[in-house]
Amino acid sequence: MKLSDLAEIVEGNIEGNHNAEITGVGKIESAGSSEITFISNPLYEKFFETTNAGCVIVSREFEPRKKRSDISIMRVDDPYVSFIKLLEMFERNEDDELTGISDTSVIGENTELGEGIYIGELVNIGKNCRIGNGTKIMSNCSIDSGTLIGESCIIYPNVTLYKDSRIGNNVIIHSGTVIGSDGFGFAKNPDGTYKKIPQTGNVVIEDNVEIGSNTSIDRATIGSTVIGMGVKIDNQVQIAHNVEIGENTAIAAQVGIAGSTKIGRRCIIAGQSGIVGHLTICDDVIIGASVGVSKSITEPGIYTGYRARPHKEDLRNEIRLRNLETLEKRLKEIEAQIQKQK
Amino acid sequence: MKLSDLAEIVEGNIEGNHNAEITGVGKIESAGSSEITFISNPLYEKFFETTNAGCVIVSREFEPRKKRSDISIMRVDDPYVSFIKLLEMFERNEDDELTGISDTSVIGENTELGEGIYIGELVNIGKNCRIGNGTKIMSNCSIDSGTLIGESCIIYPNVTLYKDSRIGNNVIIHSGTVIGSDGFGFAKNPDGTYKKIPQTGNVVIEDNVEIGSNTSIDRATIGSTVIGMGVKIDNQVQIAHNVEIGENTAIAAQVGIAGSTKIGRRCIIAGQSGIVGHLTICDDVIIGASVGVSKSITEPGIYTGYRARPHKEDLRNEIRLRNLETLEKRLKEIEAQIQKQK
Amino acid sequence: MKLSDLAEIVEGNIEGNHNAEITGVGKIESAGSSEITFISNPLYEKFFETTNAGCVIVSREFEPRKKRSDISIMRVDDPYVSFIKLLEMFERNEDDELTGISDTSVIGENTELGEGIYIGELVNIGKNCRIGNGTKIMSNCSIDSGTLIGESCIIYPNVTLYKDSRIGNNVIIHSGTVIGSDGFGFAKNPDGTYKKIPQTGNVVIEDNVEIGSNTSIDRATIGSTVIGMGVKIDNQVQIAHNVEIGENTAIAAQVGIAGSTKIGRRCIIAGQSGIVGHLTICDDVIIGASVGVSKSITEPGIYTGYRARPHKEDLRNEIRLRNLETLEKRLKEIEAQIQKQK
């Protein structure tokens, strides 16, 4: 594609060769002469001098420390956004072309299949399921009976959906993820053994959700565990029974959310954090990485620390902790002075 | 079923319509008029005023703030226990009816299959295995050679059992879980590379164990990694080689237990905690959430904190930490006073 | 095998019965009279008095507190290394004999298969892949199109390799692991919803890498996520998009490494630690268990603590924390004295 065509797509101004042929996108450190790249983060400006890219997308204001006549630049309002646009355009996803139902898959009785769907090799779909138009289910997945999946979903290989799961439209689920396993519910018997509490509910995943690899979402004891519209969940996240996650909340890798906790809308939970059960986290809360939350949060804001607290408070305390040495010295001095006075 | 029949099952006293027809159980917030629900936790008493349930199971002493003539109540000794009883009764598990061996599964030479078993679609069972009576193995599981599985087990889809695993009776293993992968054992060579130490042992899982989804239990280097009778393990738990877990211990999600550590009986380990290798944790220890245990524990009790310590001690210290600000202020005051005295 | 033959293999000196028949290796606590065991850690010396092993491998200097005439000992330079040698020798791995391509596997168009390979039951391999000589792919794996796997690899059951993965020679990947799932990359829209950033890169795994069970390694946004030669990764590790891990680094279970972070060579990262994105960790860094790393590390050494710092500093601070009680008491005393002076 000509550079001038790309400029039209992103509403950019070219400085250099309008007719340069661009065949793909690349990282500024490694892009070749037929690739286009970008500078958004100032930390990457240093690479402008050395990049072999055919063209670099930069901001309207960008001033290279060293001019280069051998490469083109393209000025846009937001280089990152423009770059993503081109990334999407150049990405030819072969998976998009997949359709049909493989001979080696097994489809249960009374299961309805939509149009334009793809069922990969060695997939098992139970009875009484429904798969919406345009949905793709990759190889070695197990979809148990009574599961309903919406339109235009992608279920990657080796995913397990337990019975009666409800999956919306445009949902992406990555490999190894398990939806609808039993919640961890036991009642203690007098002799110290445990009695299993039946987990009779299910999991409901609303539209436009993406879930990473090896994540676990347990079914509800009664009712539903609910993942709200537009929620994004990373890899190895644990979501216990009866949890509810509000719309457009993002949850990073290895986070754990214990039973019956409700998370608000537009929250961000960073990696490895844990939230104990039966709490309520309000809308627009940001929880840092490796944070332990053991009380409900009722005010939007940023929370950090081994025991979650408002970020500013946590920072102040962290500084105090680091100053314990000084505190001790000051105390010693006072003690010495008092000793002298005697 | 008539409410009076349910009352007999849970030895309850009805106040209201003995003949009400009850078709299932529900959550107090969402149950309908043909469903029965319960109040055990006082936090849920407020829902008594608004619930649409046909009947609410309550304690002998429960006093509603507002009487309701439109719904029935049933008084019992322990509402939670009674509710679970009814939950079990109403749960009709379709999986209970599954039997037979699917055509698409592969069974190795010399493998013995018990009576009334179910082998789902696309399952691979190696040679020299034994599957006990009434056990169900769901779709896409891989059971490697020499594995023995007891009676009345349920192995959910996409589970992997490595060779020579020993699984007792009444064991439940959820999807994505891996039993018997190699322990993480390497010896460092002088040049900085690692040499693999053969992991020649296996995993032994005793009767009545339940294991959640995406959990990993590594085989022993020599001997066995042992999960004792009645142990309950949640999702995404990591159990390293040669670990031994005592009877009726419960381990919540995302806990990690490093190599050769021995955990006692009736312990409870809350979510995301980690226990380093080669330790011994005695019986009846409760470890809080996100706790790091780096020393053996020889006294029963509750342990918490980033570096595990007895809970009371940890709480006192936490309060001191939160008072660091006050401490500093007091110190400043003293310094000011001493300054004045000069 | 005769004990004298084993002595030759490990260059050991026998004290006892040179002709004793040894059929395998065992743990000192449980080995039988035809098995050989070892003492390396002094903590295990106490078992010398009670072991039923036929022979115990000990150091040149070992002095039993109580002589035993009923068992043999074998003196060597390094009992652990010698024991591993014998462990390897006695291990007869049935998997070594596996070859052939099972009827129930599915191989895509244009995929090249090397010599002496094994493709297990119910495996799906996409099109345009290449599997090197002697590589074994166990049951129920999904290998997506365009993936290249080197020679002498073992891919255990239920592994997923996304498209275009590059796997070197002598790589071992355990069950449930997912290589090449999409990185967690989203751009926030003005209305609070997220837009997916295409993840167009791949994962490159170099020679001699071993990866545990249920681990996730995401593909790069552009370019490659790279796992360097000889790296050892344990179970349930999360490696985000565009991460690079240097040669011979070892990463223990449940560690999480966020996007674009670069880890040096010969590092050791203990269990459950987390490293935030876009950092650089230099060569020869040791990170303790459950450590949070939020800044780049430029000096080799040991780092520990909830917020990573040099280990000695962390230890000193931990002691200060534990002494907060004393600090408070000293402060009270001073306040009392000042009060008296008034």
Short mmCIF file of C-alpha atoms in Angstrom, two decimals, chain B:
data_model
loop_
_atom_site.label_atom_id
_atom_site.label_comp_id
_atom_site.label_asym_id
_atom_site.label_seq_id
_atom_site.Cartn_x
_atom_site.Cartn_y
_atom_site.Cartn_z
CA MET B 1 -43.79 -30.67 46.57
CA LYS B 2 -45.98 -29.44 49.40
CA LEU B 3 -44.43 -27.19 52.01
CA SER B 4 -45.59 -29.63 54.69
CA ASP B 5 -43.52 -32.39 53.03
CA LEU B 6 -40.43 -30.18 53.09
CA ALA B 7 -41.07 -29.39 56.75
CA GLU B 8 -40.90 -33.07 57.53
CA ILE B 9 -37.54 -33.43 55.80
CA VAL B 10 -35.92 -30.61 57.77
CA GLU B 11 -37.98 -31.04 60.97
CA GLY B 12 -39.36 -27.54 60.65
CA ASN B 13 -42.47 -25.73 61.91
CA ILE B 14 -44.51 -23.89 59.31
CA GLU B 15 -46.18 -20.57 59.99
CA GLY B 16 -48.39 -19.99 56.96
CA ASN B 17 -49.74 -22.12 54.13
CA HIS B 18 -48.91 -25.79 54.76
CA ASN B 19 -50.20 -26.71 51.32
CA ALA B 20 -48.12 -24.24 49.30
CA GLU B 21 -46.52 -25.94 46.29
CA ILE B 22 -42.70 -25.50 46.27
CA THR B 23 -40.80 -26.34 43.07
CA GLY B 24 -37.25 -25.25 43.91
CA VAL B 25 -34.85 -23.17 45.96
CA GLY B 26 -33.72 -19.60 45.38
CA LYS B 27 -31.73 -16.65 46.72
CA ILE B 28 -33.76 -14.38 49.00
CA GLU B 29 -33.21 -11.43 46.64
CA SER B 30 -34.54 -13.23 43.59
CA ALA B 31 -36.63 -16.26 44.64
CA GLY B 32 -40.14 -16.52 43.16
CA SER B 33 -43.41 -17.45 44.81
CA SER B 34 -42.96 -21.20 44.21
CA GLU B 35 -39.46 -21.21 45.66
CA ILE B 36 -38.15 -21.61 49.19
CA THR B 37 -35.23 -19.53 50.52
CA PHE B 38 -33.54 -18.94 53.90
CA ILE B 39 -32.08 -16.37 56.30
CA SER B 40 -29.00 -17.41 58.26
CA ASN B 41 -26.72 -14.36 58.20
CA PRO B 42 -28.39 -11.38 60.02
CA LEU B 43 -27.18 -9.14 57.16
CA TYR B 44 -29.84 -10.74 55.02
CA GLU B 45 -32.73 -10.14 57.42
CA LYS B 46 -33.55 -6.88 55.65
CA PHE B 47 -34.58 -8.87 52.57
CA PHE B 48 -37.41 -10.48 54.54
CA GLU B 49 -39.51 -7.40 53.90
CA THR B 50 -39.11 -7.51 50.14
CA THR B 51 -38.60 -11.15 49.14
CA ASN B 52 -41.05 -12.75 46.72
CA ALA B 53 -40.19 -16.28 47.91
CA GLY B 54 -43.07 -18.60 48.76
CA CYS B 55 -41.43 -19.54 52.04
CA VAL B 56 -38.41 -18.39 54.09
CA ILE B 57 -36.54 -20.81 56.35
CA VAL B 58 -35.58 -18.99 59.56
CA SER B 59 -34.21 -19.84 63.00
CA ARG B 60 -36.46 -20.72 65.92
CA GLU B 61 -35.80 -17.25 67.39
CA PHE B 62 -36.15 -15.09 64.25
CA GLU B 63 -38.33 -12.03 64.78
CA PRO B 64 -39.18 -10.13 61.57
CA ARG B 65 -39.23 -6.35 62.04
CA LYS B 66 -42.31 -6.34 59.87
CA LYS B 67 -44.78 -9.25 59.82
CA ARG B 68 -45.83 -10.53 56.42
CA SER B 69 -49.05 -12.46 55.96
CA ASP B 70 -48.44 -13.08 52.24
CA ILE B 71 -45.54 -15.50 52.66
CA SER B 72 -44.89 -18.54 54.84
CA ILE B 73 -42.02 -19.05 57.19
CA MET B 74 -40.53 -22.33 58.36
CA ARG B 75 -38.67 -22.39 61.70
CA VAL B 76 -35.75 -24.81 62.07
CA ASP B 77 -32.69 -25.27 64.31
CA ASP B 78 -30.15 -24.26 61.67
CA PRO B 79 -31.57 -22.52 58.56
CA TYR B 80 -28.36 -22.94 56.55
CA VAL B 81 -28.14 -26.68 57.12
CA SER B 82 -31.83 -27.13 56.34
CA PHE B 83 -31.49 -25.09 53.18
CA ILE B 84 -28.57 -27.22 51.94
CA LYS B 85 -30.67 -30.33 52.57
CA LEU B 86 -33.42 -28.98 50.34
CA LEU B 87 -30.88 -27.73 47.77
CA GLU B 88 -29.55 -31.28 47.46
CA MET B 89 -33.04 -32.72 47.21
CA PHE B 90 -34.15 -30.35 44.45
CA GLU B 91 -30.94 -30.66 42.47
CA ARG B 92 -31.53 -33.14 39.72
CA ASN B 93 -28.07 -33.72 38.36
CA GLU B 94 -28.35 -34.93 34.78
CA ASP B 95 -24.76 -36.08 35.01
CA ASP B 96 -25.90 -38.78 37.41
CA GLU B 97 -27.57 -40.57 34.54
CA LEU B 98 -24.53 -40.65 32.27
CA THR B 99 -23.20 -44.13 31.53
CA GLY B 100 -21.46 -45.88 28.68
CA ILE B 101 -18.29 -45.44 26.73
CA SER B 102 -18.33 -43.05 23.81
CA ASP B 103 -17.13 -44.21 20.38
CA THR B 104 -14.77 -41.28 20.07
CA SER B 105 -12.80 -42.15 23.19
CA VAL B 106 -9.61 -44.20 23.04
CA ILE B 107 -8.92 -46.88 25.66
CA GLY B 108 -5.43 -48.39 25.91
CA GLU B 109 -4.49 -52.07 26.08
CA ASN B 110 -4.93 -53.90 29.30
CA THR B 111 -7.03 -51.14 30.88
CA GLU B 112 -9.81 -52.42 33.16
CA LEU B 113 -13.13 -50.60 33.22
CA GLY B 114 -15.54 -51.02 36.14
CA GLU B 115 -19.31 -51.29 35.99
CA GLY B 116 -21.67 -48.39 35.44
CA ILE B 117 -18.87 -46.08 34.37
CA TYR B 118 -19.06 -43.23 31.86
CA ILE B 119 -16.29 -42.31 29.46
CA GLY B 120 -17.17 -39.13 27.57
CA GLU B 121 -16.32 -38.02 24.04
CA LEU B 122 -12.72 -37.66 22.88
CA VAL B 123 -11.21 -39.03 26.07
CA ASN B 124 -7.83 -40.75 25.91
CA ILE B 125 -7.04 -43.41 28.52
CA GLY B 126 -3.62 -45.07 28.28
CA LYS B 127 -2.73 -48.69 28.85
CA ASN B 128 -2.68 -50.58 32.15
CA CYS B 129 -5.16 -48.22 33.81
CA ARG B 130 -8.09 -49.19 36.05
CA ILE B 131 -11.31 -47.20 36.34
CA GLY B 132 -13.54 -48.11 39.31
CA ASN B 133 -17.29 -48.74 39.29
CA GLY B 134 -19.54 -45.77 38.73
CA THR B 135 -16.74 -43.35 37.86
CA LYS B 136 -17.41 -40.71 35.19
CA ILE B 137 -14.69 -39.27 32.98
CA MET B 138 -15.89 -36.32 30.95
CA SER B 139 -14.86 -35.22 27.45
CA ASN B 140 -11.34 -34.42 26.27
CA CYS B 141 -9.58 -35.81 29.36
CA SER B 142 -6.15 -37.42 29.07
CA ILE B 143 -5.40 -40.24 31.50
CA ASP B 144 -1.90 -41.58 31.05
CA SER B 145 -0.83 -45.20 31.40
CA GLY B 146 -0.75 -47.02 34.71
CA THR B 147 -3.25 -44.68 36.37
CA LEU B 148 -5.68 -46.20 38.86
CA ILE B 149 -8.95 -44.38 39.60
CA GLY B 150 -11.33 -45.57 42.33
CA GLU B 151 -15.12 -45.79 42.45
CA SER B 152 -17.73 -43.05 42.02
CA CYS B 153 -15.27 -40.36 40.93
CA ILE B 154 -16.07 -37.48 38.58
CA ILE B 155 -13.27 -36.23 36.33
CA TYR B 156 -14.51 -33.12 34.50
CA PRO B 157 -13.48 -32.21 30.90
CA ASN B 158 -9.92 -31.35 29.89
CA VAL B 159 -8.28 -32.85 32.99
CA THR B 160 -4.82 -34.42 32.62
CA LEU B 161 -3.64 -37.28 34.82
CA TYR B 162 0.00 -38.21 34.19
CA LYS B 163 1.18 -41.80 34.34
CA ASP B 164 0.87 -43.91 37.48
CA SER B 165 -1.44 -41.50 39.30
CA ARG B 166 -3.44 -43.08 42.15
CA ILE B 167 -6.92 -41.63 42.66
CA GLY B 168 -9.12 -42.91 45.51
CA ASN B 169 -12.93 -43.25 45.71
CA ASN B 170 -15.43 -40.40 45.51
CA VAL B 171 -12.86 -37.98 44.17
CA ILE B 172 -13.96 -34.97 42.09
CA ILE B 173 -11.46 -33.21 39.82
CA HIS B 174 -12.50 -30.08 37.92
CA SER B 175 -11.51 -29.02 34.42
CA GLY B 176 -8.05 -27.90 33.43
CA THR B 177 -6.43 -29.50 36.46
CA VAL B 178 -3.14 -31.33 35.95
CA ILE B 179 -2.10 -34.18 38.26
CA GLY B 180 1.39 -35.65 38.11
CA SER B 181 3.38 -33.19 35.99
CA ASP B 182 7.11 -33.18 36.70
CA GLY B 183 8.29 -31.45 39.84
CA PHE B 184 10.46 -28.35 39.33
CA GLY B 185 13.78 -30.03 40.04
CA PHE B 186 17.05 -28.98 38.43
CA ALA B 187 20.70 -29.11 39.42
CA LYS B 188 22.89 -26.20 38.36
CA ASN B 189 25.82 -27.03 36.10
CA PRO B 190 29.10 -25.11 36.51
CA ASP B 191 28.37 -23.20 33.26
CA GLY B 192 25.08 -21.82 34.61
CA THR B 193 22.82 -24.16 32.67
CA TYR B 194 20.45 -26.50 34.48
CA LYS B 195 20.31 -30.29 34.43
CA LYS B 196 16.89 -31.88 34.88
CA ILE B 197 16.49 -34.15 37.90
CA PRO B 198 14.30 -37.08 36.86
CA GLN B 199 10.92 -36.98 38.57
CA THR B 200 10.25 -40.67 39.01
CA GLY B 201 7.54 -40.65 41.70
CA ASN B 202 3.79 -40.14 41.36
CA VAL B 203 0.75 -38.45 42.92
CA VAL B 204 -1.58 -40.23 45.36
CA ILE B 205 -5.01 -38.72 45.99
CA GLU B 206 -6.98 -40.39 48.76
CA ASP B 207 -10.76 -40.83 49.09
CA ASN B 208 -13.30 -37.99 49.16
CA VAL B 209 -10.95 -35.33 47.83
CA GLU B 210 -12.29 -32.50 45.65
CA ILE B 211 -9.94 -30.46 43.48
CA GLY B 212 -10.96 -27.26 41.67
CA SER B 213 -10.16 -26.08 38.14
CA ASN B 214 -6.72 -25.30 36.70
CA THR B 215 -4.91 -26.65 39.76
CA SER B 216 -1.48 -28.28 39.44
CA ILE B 217 -0.18 -31.15 41.59
CA ASP B 218 3.32 -32.29 40.68
CA ARG B 219 4.58 -35.87 40.94
CA ALA B 220 7.26 -36.64 43.56
CA THR B 221 10.93 -36.85 42.66
CA ILE B 222 10.93 -40.23 44.38
CA GLY B 223 7.96 -41.58 46.32
CA SER B 224 4.61 -39.80 46.22
CA THR B 225 3.04 -36.40 46.52
CA VAL B 226 0.08 -37.20 48.81
CA ILE B 227 -3.30 -35.50 49.13
CA GLY B 228 -4.93 -36.95 52.25
CA MET B 229 -8.47 -38.19 52.70
CA GLY B 230 -11.21 -35.57 52.58
CA VAL B 231 -8.94 -32.72 51.51
CA LYS B 232 -10.67 -29.91 49.57
CA ILE B 233 -8.58 -27.88 47.11
CA ASP B 234 -9.89 -24.85 45.24
CA ASN B 235 -8.96 -23.47 41.78
CA GLN B 236 -5.46 -22.53 40.59
CA VAL B 237 -3.68 -24.07 43.55
CA GLN B 238 -0.04 -25.12 43.06
CA ILE B 239 1.19 -28.16 44.96
CA ALA B 240 4.83 -28.99 44.32
CA HIS B 241 6.65 -32.31 44.32
CA ASN B 242 6.71 -34.42 47.48
CA VAL B 243 4.22 -32.23 49.33
CA GLU B 244 1.91 -34.07 51.74
CA ILE B 245 -1.47 -32.66 52.80
CA GLY B 246 -3.15 -34.08 55.91
CA GLU B 247 -6.77 -35.29 56.13
CA ASN B 248 -9.63 -32.81 55.88
CA THR B 249 -7.47 -29.81 55.20
CA ALA B 250 -9.04 -27.10 52.99
CA ILE B 251 -6.96 -24.99 50.61
CA ALA B 252 -8.46 -21.95 48.91
CA ALA B 253 -7.74 -20.58 45.44
CA GLN B 254 -4.29 -19.55 44.18
CA VAL B 255 -2.42 -20.94 47.18
CA GLY B 256 1.09 -22.22 46.43
CA ILE B 257 2.87 -24.90 48.46
CA ALA B 258 6.53 -25.47 47.61
CA GLY B 259 8.38 -28.76 47.46
CA SER B 260 8.46 -31.34 50.28
CA THR B 261 6.35 -29.29 52.69
CA LYS B 262 4.03 -31.26 54.96
CA ILE B 263 0.67 -29.76 55.96
CA GLY B 264 -1.22 -31.20 58.94
CA ARG B 265 -4.83 -32.32 59.30
CA ARG B 266 -7.85 -30.01 59.49
CA CYS B 267 -5.85 -26.96 58.43
CA ILE B 268 -7.44 -24.10 56.47
CA ILE B 269 -5.29 -22.07 54.08
CA ALA B 270 -7.00 -18.98 52.66
CA GLY B 271 -6.57 -17.63 49.14
CA GLN B 272 -3.23 -16.61 47.56
CA SER B 273 -1.10 -17.66 50.52
CA GLY B 274 2.29 -19.22 49.89
CA ILE B 275 4.26 -21.75 51.90
CA VAL B 276 7.94 -22.26 51.14
CA GLY B 277 9.51 -25.67 50.73
CA HIS B 278 10.64 -28.25 53.31
CA LEU B 279 8.42 -26.90 56.13
CA THR B 280 6.06 -28.69 58.50
CA ILE B 281 2.71 -27.14 59.40
CA CYS B 282 1.05 -28.90 62.34
CA ASP B 283 -2.62 -29.93 62.60
CA ASP B 284 -5.41 -27.36 63.03
CA VAL B 285 -3.56 -24.34 61.68
CA ILE B 286 -5.51 -21.56 59.98
CA ILE B 287 -3.52 -19.41 57.57
CA GLY B 288 -5.15 -16.15 56.41
CA ALA B 289 -5.32 -14.81 52.86
CA SER B 290 -2.13 -13.66 51.05
CA VAL B 291 0.08 -14.83 53.90
CA GLY B 292 3.73 -15.79 53.33
CA VAL B 293 4.87 -18.72 55.46
CA SER B 294 8.64 -19.22 55.55
CA LYS B 295 9.05 -21.12 58.82
CA SER B 296 7.45 -24.30 60.13
CA ILE B 297 4.40 -23.84 62.36
CA THR B 298 4.24 -26.03 65.48
CA GLU B 299 1.29 -24.50 67.34
CA PRO B 300 -2.35 -24.66 66.17
CA GLY B 301 -3.96 -21.25 65.72
CA ILE B 302 -4.49 -18.44 63.24
CA TYR B 303 -1.54 -16.97 61.35
CA THR B 304 -1.63 -13.81 59.21
CA GLY B 305 0.59 -11.14 57.67
CA TYR B 306 2.96 -10.72 54.75
CA ARG B 307 5.41 -12.64 56.92
CA ALA B 308 3.21 -15.09 58.82
CA ARG B 309 2.93 -14.59 62.55
CA PRO B 310 0.26 -15.39 65.16
CA HIS B 311 -2.79 -13.36 64.26
CA LYS B 312 -3.02 -11.36 67.52
CA GLU B 313 0.62 -10.34 67.25
CA ASP B 314 0.09 -9.39 63.61
CA LEU B 315 -2.96 -7.29 64.50
CA ARG B 316 -1.09 -5.45 67.26
CA ASN B 317 1.72 -4.74 64.86
CA GLU B 318 -0.66 -3.57 62.18
CA ILE B 319 -2.14 -1.07 64.64
CA ARG B 320 1.37 0.15 65.51
CA LEU B 321 2.08 0.59 61.82
CA ARG B 322 -1.05 2.62 61.39
CA ASN B 323 0.05 4.73 64.38
CA LEU B 324 3.47 5.55 62.98
CA GLU B 325 2.17 9.01 62.21
CA THR B 326 1.24 9.61 65.85
CA LEU B 327 4.57 8.20 66.97
CA GLU B 328 6.39 10.67 64.79
CA LYS B 329 4.30 13.55 66.08
CA ARG B 330 5.04 12.59 69.67
CA LEU B 331 8.71 12.46 68.88
CA LYS B 332 8.60 15.91 67.28
CA GLU B 333 6.90 17.34 70.34
CA ILE B 334 9.53 15.92 72.63
CA GLU B 335 12.29 17.30 70.43
CA ALA B 336 10.61 20.72 70.55
CA GLN B 337 10.34 20.61 74.31
CA ILE B 338 13.97 19.61 74.70
CA GLN B 339 14.92 22.44 72.37
CA LYS B 340 13.00 24.89 74.56
CA GLN B 341 14.68 23.64 77.70
CA LYS B 342 18.09 24.45 76.32
#
